[in-house]
Amino acid sequence: MELSARAAGDNGSSLMKILVTGGAGFIGSAFVRLLLSGDDDLSVGNLDALTYAGNLENLSAVDGDPRYRFLHVDLRDAEATARAVEGFEPDAIVHFAAESHVDRSILSPKPVVDTNFTGTFHLLEAARRCQVGRFVHVSTDEVYGSIDAPDDADETWPLHASSPYSASKAGSDLLALSYWTTYKLPVSVTRASNNYGPYQFPEKLIPLMISNALAGESLPVYGDGQQVRDWLYVDDHCRAIRAVLEQGRPGEVYNVGGTADLPNLEVVRRILAATGQPDSLIRYVVDRPGHDRRYAITSEKLMRETGWSPQMGFDEGLASTVAWYRDNAGWVERVRSGAYREWSERNYGRRQAELESL
Ligand code: NAD
Ligand code: TYD
């Protein structure tokens, strides 16, 4: 499916219509900005419930672009989802919307299952009824669980999810793929490693540690800090999703890995160096229950089939991310107000007691 050179959409219009879900979040907003960065003849709908993680400020760059439209819809509402999809008549759906944070899924699993599994089901049903021509389900390498060195998981690796978050994603991956096998809805699944970059909600490791370091606050490292993650710059991830949308095969899964396998403590130390703060800000806190020790994947299939490769080196990506958070202190301040403070107190202030009471 070519995005730019398409003469007529399946719905008979001359535009290629792409419905993005979760477009007000971190990765979804980067994807919407990428789609609209050129002068492609596109119509982009952004279906988003605007949870704590959704922020239309992330999309100020496309404000006023006549090709962009916002649809305020909660995927947990099956009828509203069906109406929105029918009304927009997409040629393609790219599904980002999710409850995306492991720690929140441990303390409150219900919204995670409701959105990630049931919400995906509602979207798949709507897509099936409207005979949408392409469906990309955006997932995570966390579905493979912890991988012992020196292995890297490929797409045939068994699913071994450890948290309610990763289990809900694994379930939704299988459900999405079943819609290809059973109904021939042309679904592809992407499984990316840990993302970082501008506009990431400061609850995930990198933006949390950068925001805390810039504010001179302590940096909470879970357990011994030797857990390994494979860091992927958000724009590299978005280019991979566009490649799968255009060239991916239905019924197939594509891993999307990054450029740096690093232990958390090393990442934290590099952030302290980049922000000019001392290592004494590191505070070791109670470990995450069920904490996966190491994520590691190979993206060889995606590279071979689409020619994609990650472009951003980790040091350069981290430096530009630190600069973005330094320059956007107002954004951080706004997203950290209100409900964020309540969450932070629950996960960090009362951490020991909360986790012991599970
Ligand atoms: P995010 O938390 O920043 O954004 C999620 C978006 O989904 C928000 O705009 C939110 O308002 C919206 N949303 C949540 N529940 C909804 C609902 N019920 N109905 C409609 N909209 C809803 O997430 P992110 O980090 O941008 O992740 C996007 C996708 O990428 C997720 O599916 C996630 O599993 C996947 N992923 C993330 C990472 C990562 O490192 N962040 C890595 C691999 C895969
Ligand atoms: P996170 O950004 O939540 O992503 P994920 O759990 O999806 O990999 O966490 C990345 C790593 O950082 C993970 O090993 C947990 C760890 N971590 C901390 O040590 N302290 C923190 O405050 C957070 C949020 C994460």
CSV table of C-alpha atoms and ligand atoms in Angstrom, one decimal:
chain,number,residue,atom,x,y,z
A,1,MET,CA,0.0,0.0,0.0
A,2,GLU,CA,1.7,3.2,-1.2
A,3,LEU,CA,0.8,6.2,0.9
A,4,SER,CA,1.7,8.9,-1.5
A,5,ALA,CA,1.1,7.6,-5.0
A,6,ARG,CA,-2.4,6.3,-4.4
A,7,ALA,CA,-4.9,7.3,-7.0
A,8,ALA,CA,-8.1,6.4,-5.2
A,9,GLY,CA,-8.8,5.0,-1.8
A,10,ASP,CA,-10.9,1.9,-1.4
A,11,ASN,CA,-13.8,4.1,-0.2
A,12,GLY,CA,-13.9,5.8,-3.7
A,13,SER,CA,-12.4,9.1,-2.6
A,14,SER,CA,-9.2,10.4,-4.0
A,15,LEU,CA,-7.6,10.6,-0.6
A,16,MET,CA,-5.7,7.9,1.3
A,17,LYS,CA,-7.4,7.9,4.7
A,18,ILE,CA,-5.4,6.7,7.6
A,19,LEU,CA,-7.0,6.3,11.1
A,20,VAL,CA,-4.4,6.5,13.8
A,21,THR,CA,-5.5,5.5,17.3
A,22,GLY,CA,-3.6,6.9,20.4
A,23,GLY,CA,-2.3,9.7,18.2
A,24,ALA,CA,-2.2,12.1,21.2
A,25,GLY,CA,0.3,9.9,23.0
A,26,PHE,CA,4.1,9.7,22.8
A,27,ILE,CA,4.7,7.5,19.7
A,28,GLY,CA,1.3,8.0,18.1
A,29,SER,CA,1.8,11.8,18.0
A,30,ALA,CA,5.3,11.3,16.4
A,31,PHE,CA,3.6,9.1,13.8
A,32,VAL,CA,0.9,11.7,13.0
A,33,ARG,CA,3.6,14.3,12.7
A,34,LEU,CA,5.6,12.0,10.4
A,35,LEU,CA,2.6,11.3,8.1
A,36,LEU,CA,1.8,15.0,7.8
A,37,SER,CA,5.4,16.2,7.5
A,38,GLY,CA,5.4,16.0,3.7
A,39,ASP,CA,2.8,17.1,1.2
A,40,ASP,CA,1.3,13.7,0.7
A,41,ASP,CA,-2.4,13.6,-0.3
A,42,LEU,CA,-3.6,12.1,3.0
A,43,SER,CA,-6.4,12.4,5.4
A,44,VAL,CA,-5.3,11.5,8.9
A,45,GLY,CA,-7.8,10.8,11.7
A,46,ASN,CA,-6.6,10.6,15.3
A,47,LEU,CA,-8.9,8.5,17.5
A,48,ASP,CA,-7.9,9.1,21.1
A,49,ALA,CA,-9.7,9.0,24.5
A,50,LEU,CA,-7.2,11.6,26.0
A,51,THR,CA,-6.3,9.6,29.1
A,52,TYR,CA,-3.6,11.0,31.4
A,53,ALA,CA,-1.1,10.0,28.7
A,54,GLY,CA,-2.9,11.7,25.8
A,55,ASN,CA,-2.1,15.4,25.2
A,56,LEU,CA,-3.2,17.4,22.1
A,57,GLU,CA,-0.3,19.7,22.8
A,58,ASN,CA,1.9,17.0,21.3
A,59,LEU,CA,0.2,17.7,18.0
A,60,SER,CA,0.5,21.5,17.9
A,61,ALA,CA,2.7,21.0,14.8
A,62,VAL,CA,-0.3,19.8,12.8
A,63,ASP,CA,-2.9,22.1,14.3
A,64,GLY,CA,-4.7,23.8,11.4
A,65,ASP,CA,-3.5,21.2,8.8
A,66,PRO,CA,-6.7,20.5,6.8
A,67,ARG,CA,-5.6,16.9,6.3
A,68,TYR,CA,-5.8,16.3,10.1
A,69,ARG,CA,-8.9,15.5,12.2
A,70,PHE,CA,-9.3,14.6,15.9
A,71,LEU,CA,-11.9,12.0,17.0
A,72,HIS,CA,-12.5,12.0,20.8
A,73,VAL,CA,-13.4,8.3,21.3
A,74,ASP,CA,-12.7,5.7,24.0
A,75,LEU,CA,-12.0,2.3,22.5
A,76,ARG,CA,-13.6,0.7,25.6
A,77,ASP,CA,-16.9,1.9,24.2
A,78,ALA,CA,-17.7,-0.5,21.3
A,79,GLU,CA,-20.5,1.5,19.8
A,80,ALA,CA,-18.6,4.8,19.8
A,81,THR,CA,-15.7,3.0,18.2
A,82,ALA,CA,-17.8,1.5,15.5
A,83,ARG,CA,-19.5,4.8,14.8
A,84,ALA,CA,-16.1,6.6,14.6
A,85,VAL,CA,-14.6,4.0,12.2
A,86,GLU,CA,-17.7,3.9,10.0
A,87,GLY,CA,-17.8,7.7,9.9
A,88,PHE,CA,-14.2,8.1,9.0
A,89,GLU,CA,-14.1,5.3,6.4
A,90,PRO,CA,-10.4,4.6,6.7
A,91,ASP,CA,-8.3,2.8,4.0
A,92,ALA,CA,-5.9,1.9,6.8
A,93,ILE,CA,-5.8,1.8,10.6
A,94,VAL,CA,-2.6,2.1,12.7
A,95,HIS,CA,-3.4,1.1,16.2
A,96,PHE,CA,-1.2,2.7,19.0
A,97,ALA,CA,-3.8,3.4,21.7
A,98,ALA,CA,-3.1,1.5,24.9
A,99,GLU,CA,-2.4,1.7,28.5
A,100,SER,CA,1.4,1.6,28.0
A,101,HIS,CA,3.0,1.6,31.5
A,102,VAL,CA,4.1,-1.7,33.2
A,103,ASP,CA,4.1,-0.2,36.7
A,104,ARG,CA,0.6,1.2,36.4
A,105,SER,CA,-0.5,-2.2,35.1
A,106,ILE,CA,0.8,-3.9,38.2
A,107,LEU,CA,-1.0,-1.5,40.6
A,108,SER,CA,-4.2,-1.2,38.5
A,109,PRO,CA,-4.5,-4.0,35.9
A,110,LYS,CA,-8.2,-3.5,34.9
A,111,PRO,CA,-7.9,-0.4,32.6
A,112,VAL,CA,-5.0,-2.1,31.0
A,113,VAL,CA,-7.0,-5.2,30.1
A,114,ASP,CA,-10.1,-3.2,29.2
A,115,THR,CA,-8.2,-0.9,26.7
A,116,ASN,CA,-5.4,-3.1,25.4
A,117,PHE,CA,-7.4,-6.3,24.9
A,118,THR,CA,-11.1,-5.4,24.8
A,119,GLY,CA,-10.5,-2.0,23.2
A,120,THR,CA,-8.5,-3.7,20.5
A,121,PHE,CA,-11.3,-6.2,20.0
A,122,HIS,CA,-13.8,-3.4,19.5
A,123,LEU,CA,-11.5,-1.7,16.9
A,124,LEU,CA,-10.9,-5.0,15.1
A,125,GLU,CA,-14.7,-5.6,14.9
A,126,ALA,CA,-15.3,-2.1,13.5
A,127,ALA,CA,-12.4,-2.6,11.0
A,128,ARG,CA,-13.8,-5.9,9.9
A,129,ARG,CA,-17.3,-4.5,9.4
A,130,CYS,CA,-15.9,-1.6,7.3
A,131,GLN,CA,-13.6,-3.9,5.4
A,132,VAL,CA,-10.6,-1.7,6.1
A,133,GLY,CA,-7.8,-2.4,3.6
A,134,ARG,CA,-4.9,-2.4,6.1
A,135,PHE,CA,-4.5,-2.7,9.9
A,136,VAL,CA,-1.2,-2.3,11.7
A,137,HIS,CA,-1.3,-3.3,15.3
A,138,VAL,CA,1.6,-1.7,17.3
A,139,SER,CA,2.9,-4.0,19.9
A,140,THR,CA,6.0,-4.6,22.0
A,141,ASP,CA,9.0,-6.9,22.5
A,142,GLU,CA,7.8,-7.3,26.1
A,143,VAL,CA,5.5,-10.1,24.9
A,144,TYR,CA,8.6,-12.4,24.6
A,145,GLY,CA,9.4,-11.9,28.3
A,146,SER,CA,12.9,-11.9,29.6
A,147,ILE,CA,15.5,-13.3,27.1
A,148,ASP,CA,18.8,-14.8,28.5
A,149,ALA,CA,22.0,-13.5,26.9
A,150,PRO,CA,23.3,-14.1,24.3
A,151,ASP,CA,20.0,-14.8,22.5
A,152,ASP,CA,17.9,-12.3,20.6
A,153,ALA,CA,14.2,-13.1,20.0
A,154,ASP,CA,13.0,-13.3,16.5
A,155,GLU,CA,9.3,-13.3,15.6
A,156,THR,CA,8.9,-17.0,16.1
A,157,TRP,CA,10.1,-16.8,19.8
A,158,PRO,CA,7.5,-18.1,22.2
A,159,LEU,CA,5.3,-15.5,24.0
A,160,HIS,CA,6.1,-15.3,27.7
A,161,ALA,CA,4.6,-12.2,29.1
A,162,SER,CA,5.4,-11.3,32.7
A,163,SER,CA,3.2,-8.2,33.6
A,164,PRO,CA,-0.5,-7.5,33.1
A,165,TYR,CA,0.7,-4.9,30.5
A,166,SER,CA,2.7,-7.4,28.4
A,167,ALA,CA,0.1,-10.1,28.8
A,168,SER,CA,-2.6,-7.7,27.5
A,169,LYS,CA,-0.4,-6.8,24.5
A,170,ALA,CA,0.4,-10.5,23.8
A,171,GLY,CA,-3.4,-11.3,23.9
A,172,SER,CA,-4.2,-8.4,21.6
A,173,ASP,CA,-1.4,-9.5,19.2
A,174,LEU,CA,-3.0,-13.0,18.9
A,175,LEU,CA,-6.5,-11.6,18.6
A,176,ALA,CA,-5.4,-9.2,15.8
A,177,LEU,CA,-3.6,-12.0,13.9
A,178,SER,CA,-6.7,-14.2,14.2
A,179,TYR,CA,-8.6,-11.5,12.3
A,180,TRP,CA,-6.3,-12.2,9.3
A,181,THR,CA,-6.4,-16.0,9.7
A,182,THR,CA,-10.2,-16.1,10.2
A,183,TYR,CA,-11.7,-13.0,8.4
A,184,LYS,CA,-8.9,-12.0,6.1
A,185,LEU,CA,-8.7,-8.5,7.7
A,186,PRO,CA,-5.1,-7.6,6.5
A,187,VAL,CA,-3.4,-7.3,9.9
A,188,SER,CA,0.3,-6.9,10.5
A,189,VAL,CA,1.8,-6.7,14.0
A,190,THR,CA,4.9,-4.7,15.0
A,191,ARG,CA,6.9,-5.5,18.2
A,192,ALA,CA,9.2,-2.7,19.1
A,193,SER,CA,11.8,-2.4,21.9
A,194,ASN,CA,11.8,0.5,24.4
A,195,ASN,CA,11.3,3.9,22.8
A,196,TYR,CA,12.7,7.2,23.9
A,197,GLY,CA,12.5,10.8,22.5
A,198,PRO,CA,10.6,14.0,22.8
A,199,TYR,CA,7.0,14.2,24.3
A,200,GLN,CA,7.3,10.9,26.3
A,201,PHE,CA,5.3,11.0,29.4
A,202,PRO,CA,7.8,11.3,32.4
A,203,GLU,CA,6.7,8.0,34.0
A,204,LYS,CA,9.0,5.8,31.7
A,205,LEU,CA,12.7,5.4,32.6
A,206,ILE,CA,14.4,7.9,30.3
A,207,PRO,CA,12.0,10.9,30.5
A,208,LEU,CA,11.5,10.3,34.3
A,209,MET,CA,15.2,10.3,34.9
A,210,ILE,CA,15.9,13.3,32.7
A,211,SER,CA,13.0,15.3,34.4
A,212,ASN,CA,14.2,14.4,37.9
A,213,ALA,CA,17.8,15.1,37.1
A,214,LEU,CA,17.0,18.5,35.6
A,215,ALA,CA,15.0,19.3,38.7
A,216,GLY,CA,17.8,18.1,41.0
A,217,GLU,CA,15.5,15.3,42.4
A,218,SER,CA,16.5,11.7,43.2
A,219,LEU,CA,16.5,9.1,40.4
A,220,PRO,CA,14.7,5.9,41.6
A,221,VAL,CA,16.5,2.8,40.2
A,222,TYR,CA,14.5,-0.5,40.7
A,223,GLY,CA,16.5,-3.4,42.2
A,224,ASP,CA,20.2,-3.5,41.2
A,225,GLY,CA,19.7,-1.5,38.0
A,226,GLN,CA,21.3,-4.3,35.9
A,227,GLN,CA,18.1,-5.0,33.8
A,228,VAL,CA,18.9,-4.6,30.1
A,229,ARG,CA,16.7,-2.7,27.6
A,230,ASP,CA,17.3,-2.1,23.8
A,231,TRP,CA,16.7,1.6,23.2
A,232,LEU,CA,15.0,2.7,20.0
A,233,TYR,CA,14.6,6.4,19.0
A,234,VAL,CA,10.9,7.2,18.5
A,235,ASP,CA,11.3,8.5,14.9
A,236,ASP,CA,13.1,5.3,13.9
A,237,HIS,CA,10.1,3.4,15.3
A,238,CYS,CA,7.7,5.5,13.3
A,239,ARG,CA,9.6,5.0,10.1
A,240,ALA,CA,9.4,1.3,10.7
A,241,ILE,CA,5.7,1.4,11.2
A,242,ARG,CA,5.2,3.3,8.0
A,243,ALA,CA,7.4,0.7,6.2
A,244,VAL,CA,5.1,-2.1,7.6
A,245,LEU,CA,2.0,-0.1,6.6
A,246,GLU,CA,3.3,0.2,3.1
A,247,GLN,CA,5.2,-3.0,2.6
A,248,GLY,CA,4.4,-5.4,5.4
A,249,ARG,CA,2.7,-8.7,4.6
A,250,PRO,CA,-0.7,-9.5,6.2
A,251,GLY,CA,-0.6,-12.0,9.0
A,252,GLU,CA,3.0,-11.3,9.7
A,253,VAL,CA,4.8,-10.0,12.8
A,254,TYR,CA,7.8,-7.6,12.5
A,255,ASN,CA,10.3,-6.9,15.4
A,256,VAL,CA,11.6,-3.3,15.5
A,257,GLY,CA,14.8,-3.1,17.6
A,258,GLY,CA,17.0,-0.2,18.6
A,259,THR,CA,20.7,0.7,18.6
A,260,ALA,CA,21.8,0.2,22.2
A,261,ASP,CA,21.4,-2.8,24.6
A,262,LEU,CA,22.2,-1.1,28.0
A,263,PRO,CA,21.7,-1.8,31.7
A,264,ASN,CA,19.4,0.7,33.3
A,265,LEU,CA,22.1,1.9,35.6
A,266,GLU,CA,24.3,2.8,32.7
A,267,VAL,CA,21.5,4.8,31.1
A,268,VAL,CA,20.9,6.6,34.3
A,269,ARG,CA,24.6,7.5,34.7
A,270,ARG,CA,24.7,8.8,31.1
A,271,ILE,CA,21.6,11.0,31.9
A,272,LEU,CA,23.3,12.3,35.0
A,273,ALA,CA,26.4,13.1,33.0
A,274,ALA,CA,24.4,14.8,30.2
A,275,THR,CA,22.5,17.0,32.8
A,276,GLY,CA,25.6,17.8,34.8
A,277,GLN,CA,24.3,16.2,38.0
A,278,PRO,CA,26.2,13.9,40.5
A,279,ASP,CA,25.7,10.1,40.7
A,280,SER,CA,24.7,10.7,44.4
A,281,LEU,CA,21.2,11.5,43.0
A,282,ILE,CA,20.7,7.8,42.3
A,283,ARG,CA,18.3,6.2,44.9
A,284,TYR,CA,17.9,2.4,44.8
A,285,VAL,CA,14.2,1.4,45.5
A,286,VAL,CA,12.2,-1.8,45.8
A,287,ASP,CA,12.3,-3.8,42.6
A,288,ARG,CA,9.3,-4.2,40.3
A,289,PRO,CA,7.4,-7.5,40.9
A,290,GLY,CA,8.0,-9.9,38.0
A,291,HIS,CA,10.7,-7.6,36.6
A,292,ASP,CA,12.0,-8.8,33.2
A,293,ARG,CA,15.8,-9.0,33.3
A,294,ARG,CA,16.6,-8.5,29.7
A,295,TYR,CA,14.8,-7.6,26.4
A,296,ALA,CA,16.7,-8.4,23.2
A,297,ILE,CA,15.3,-8.8,19.7
A,298,THR,CA,16.5,-9.1,16.1
A,299,SER,CA,14.8,-6.9,13.4
A,300,GLU,CA,16.5,-8.8,10.6
A,301,LYS,CA,13.1,-9.7,9.0
A,302,LEU,CA,11.9,-6.1,8.9
A,303,MET,CA,15.3,-5.0,7.4
A,304,ARG,CA,15.2,-7.7,4.8
A,305,GLU,CA,11.6,-7.2,3.7
A,306,THR,CA,11.4,-3.4,3.8
A,307,GLY,CA,15.0,-2.0,3.8
A,308,TRP,CA,14.3,-0.2,7.2
A,309,SER,CA,17.2,0.3,9.6
A,310,PRO,CA,17.5,2.4,12.8
A,311,GLN,CA,19.3,5.7,12.1
A,312,MET,CA,19.7,7.4,15.5
A,313,GLY,CA,22.7,6.4,17.6
A,314,PHE,CA,22.0,6.3,21.3
A,315,ASP,CA,24.4,9.0,22.5
A,316,GLU,CA,23.1,11.5,19.9
A,317,GLY,CA,19.4,10.5,20.6
A,318,LEU,CA,19.9,10.9,24.3
A,319,ALA,CA,21.6,14.3,23.9
A,320,SER,CA,18.8,15.6,21.8
A,321,THR,CA,16.2,14.2,24.1
A,322,VAL,CA,17.8,15.8,27.1
A,323,ALA,CA,17.9,19.1,25.2
A,324,TRP,CA,14.2,18.8,24.3
A,325,TYR,CA,13.2,18.2,28.0
A,326,ARG,CA,15.5,21.1,29.0
A,327,ASP,CA,13.8,23.4,26.4
A,328,ASN,CA,10.3,22.2,27.2
A,329,ALA,CA,10.1,22.6,31.0
A,330,GLY,CA,6.6,24.0,30.6
A,331,TRP,CA,5.3,20.8,28.9
A,332,VAL,CA,6.9,18.7,31.7
A,333,GLU,CA,5.3,20.9,34.4
A,334,ARG,CA,1.9,20.7,32.8
A,335,VAL,CA,1.8,16.9,32.3
A,336,ARG,CA,3.2,16.4,35.8
A,337,SER,CA,0.5,18.3,37.6
A,338,GLY,CA,-2.8,16.9,39.0
A,339,ALA,CA,-3.2,13.2,38.7
A,340,TYR,CA,0.5,12.6,38.0
A,341,ARG,CA,1.4,13.7,41.6
A,342,GLU,CA,-1.1,11.1,42.9
A,343,TRP,CA,0.5,8.4,40.8
A,344,SER,CA,4.0,9.4,41.7
A,345,GLU,CA,3.2,9.3,45.5
A,346,ARG,CA,1.6,5.8,45.0
A,347,ASN,CA,4.5,4.3,43.0
A,348,TYR,CA,7.5,5.9,44.6
A,349,GLY,CA,6.3,7.5,48.0
A,350,ARG,CA,4.5,4.5,49.3
A,351,ARG,CA,6.3,2.0,47.0
A,352,GLN,CA,7.3,-0.6,49.6
A,353,ALA,CA,3.8,-0.7,51.2
A,354,GLU,CA,1.9,-0.7,47.9
A,355,LEU,CA,3.9,-3.6,46.5
A,356,GLU,CA,3.8,-5.6,49.7
A,357,SER,CA,0.0,-5.3,49.7
A,358,LEU,CA,-0.5,-6.8,46.2
B,1,NAD,P1,1.3,6.5,25.5
B,1,NAD,O1,0.9,6.0,26.9
B,1,NAD,O2,2.2,7.7,25.4
B,1,NAD,O3,0.0,6.9,24.7
B,1,NAD,C1,-1.2,6.1,24.6
B,1,NAD,C2,-2.3,6.9,23.9
B,1,NAD,O4,-3.4,6.1,23.9
B,1,NAD,C3,-2.7,8.2,24.7
B,1,NAD,O5,-2.9,9.2,23.8
B,1,NAD,C4,-4.0,7.8,25.3
B,1,NAD,O6,-4.9,8.9,25.5
B,1,NAD,C5,-4.6,6.8,24.3
B,1,NAD,N1,-5.5,5.8,24.9
B,1,NAD,C6,-5.3,5.1,26.0
B,1,NAD,N2,-6.5,4.4,26.3
B,1,NAD,C7,-7.3,4.6,25.3
B,1,NAD,C8,-8.7,4.2,25.0
B,1,NAD,N3,-9.3,3.4,25.8
B,1,NAD,N4,-9.3,4.7,23.9
B,1,NAD,C9,-8.6,5.5,23.1
B,1,NAD,N5,-7.4,6.0,23.3
B,1,NAD,C10,-6.8,5.6,24.4
B,1,NAD,O7,1.8,5.3,24.7
B,1,NAD,P2,3.1,5.1,23.8
B,1,NAD,O8,4.3,5.0,24.6
B,1,NAD,O9,3.0,6.2,22.8
B,1,NAD,O10,2.8,3.7,23.1
B,1,NAD,C11,2.0,3.6,22.0
B,1,NAD,C12,1.9,2.1,21.6
B,1,NAD,O11,3.2,1.6,21.3
B,1,NAD,C13,1.3,1.2,22.6
B,1,NAD,O12,0.4,0.3,22.0
B,1,NAD,C14,2.4,0.5,23.3
B,1,NAD,O13,2.1,-0.8,23.8
B,1,NAD,C15,3.4,0.4,22.1
B,1,NAD,N6,4.8,0.4,22.4
B,1,NAD,C16,5.3,1.3,23.2
B,1,NAD,C17,6.7,1.3,23.5
B,1,NAD,C18,7.4,2.4,24.4
B,1,NAD,O14,8.5,2.2,24.7
B,1,NAD,N7,6.7,3.4,24.8
B,1,NAD,C19,7.5,0.3,23.0
B,1,NAD,C20,6.9,-0.7,22.1
B,1,NAD,C21,5.6,-0.6,21.9
B,2,TYD,P1,10.0,1.5,31.6
B,2,TYD,O1,10.4,2.8,31.0
B,2,TYD,O2,8.8,1.5,32.6
B,2,TYD,O3,9.8,0.5,30.4
B,2,TYD,P2,9.5,-1.1,30.4
B,2,TYD,O4,9.2,-1.6,31.8
B,2,TYD,O5,8.4,-1.2,29.5
B,2,TYD,O6,10.8,-1.7,29.9
B,2,TYD,O7,11.2,0.8,32.4
B,2,TYD,C1,12.5,0.6,31.7
B,2,TYD,C2,13.4,-0.1,32.7
B,2,TYD,O8,13.7,0.9,33.8
B,2,TYD,C3,12.8,-1.3,33.4
B,2,TYD,O9,13.8,-2.2,33.6
B,2,TYD,C4,12.3,-0.7,34.8
B,2,TYD,C5,13.3,0.4,35.0
B,2,TYD,N1,12.8,1.6,35.8
B,2,TYD,C6,13.5,2.0,37.0
B,2,TYD,O10,14.5,1.4,37.4
B,2,TYD,N2,13.0,3.0,37.7
B,2,TYD,C7,11.9,3.7,37.3
B,2,TYD,O11,11.5,4.6,38.0
B,2,TYD,C8,11.2,3.3,36.1
B,2,TYD,C9,10.0,3.9,35.7
B,2,TYD,C10,11.7,2.2,35.4
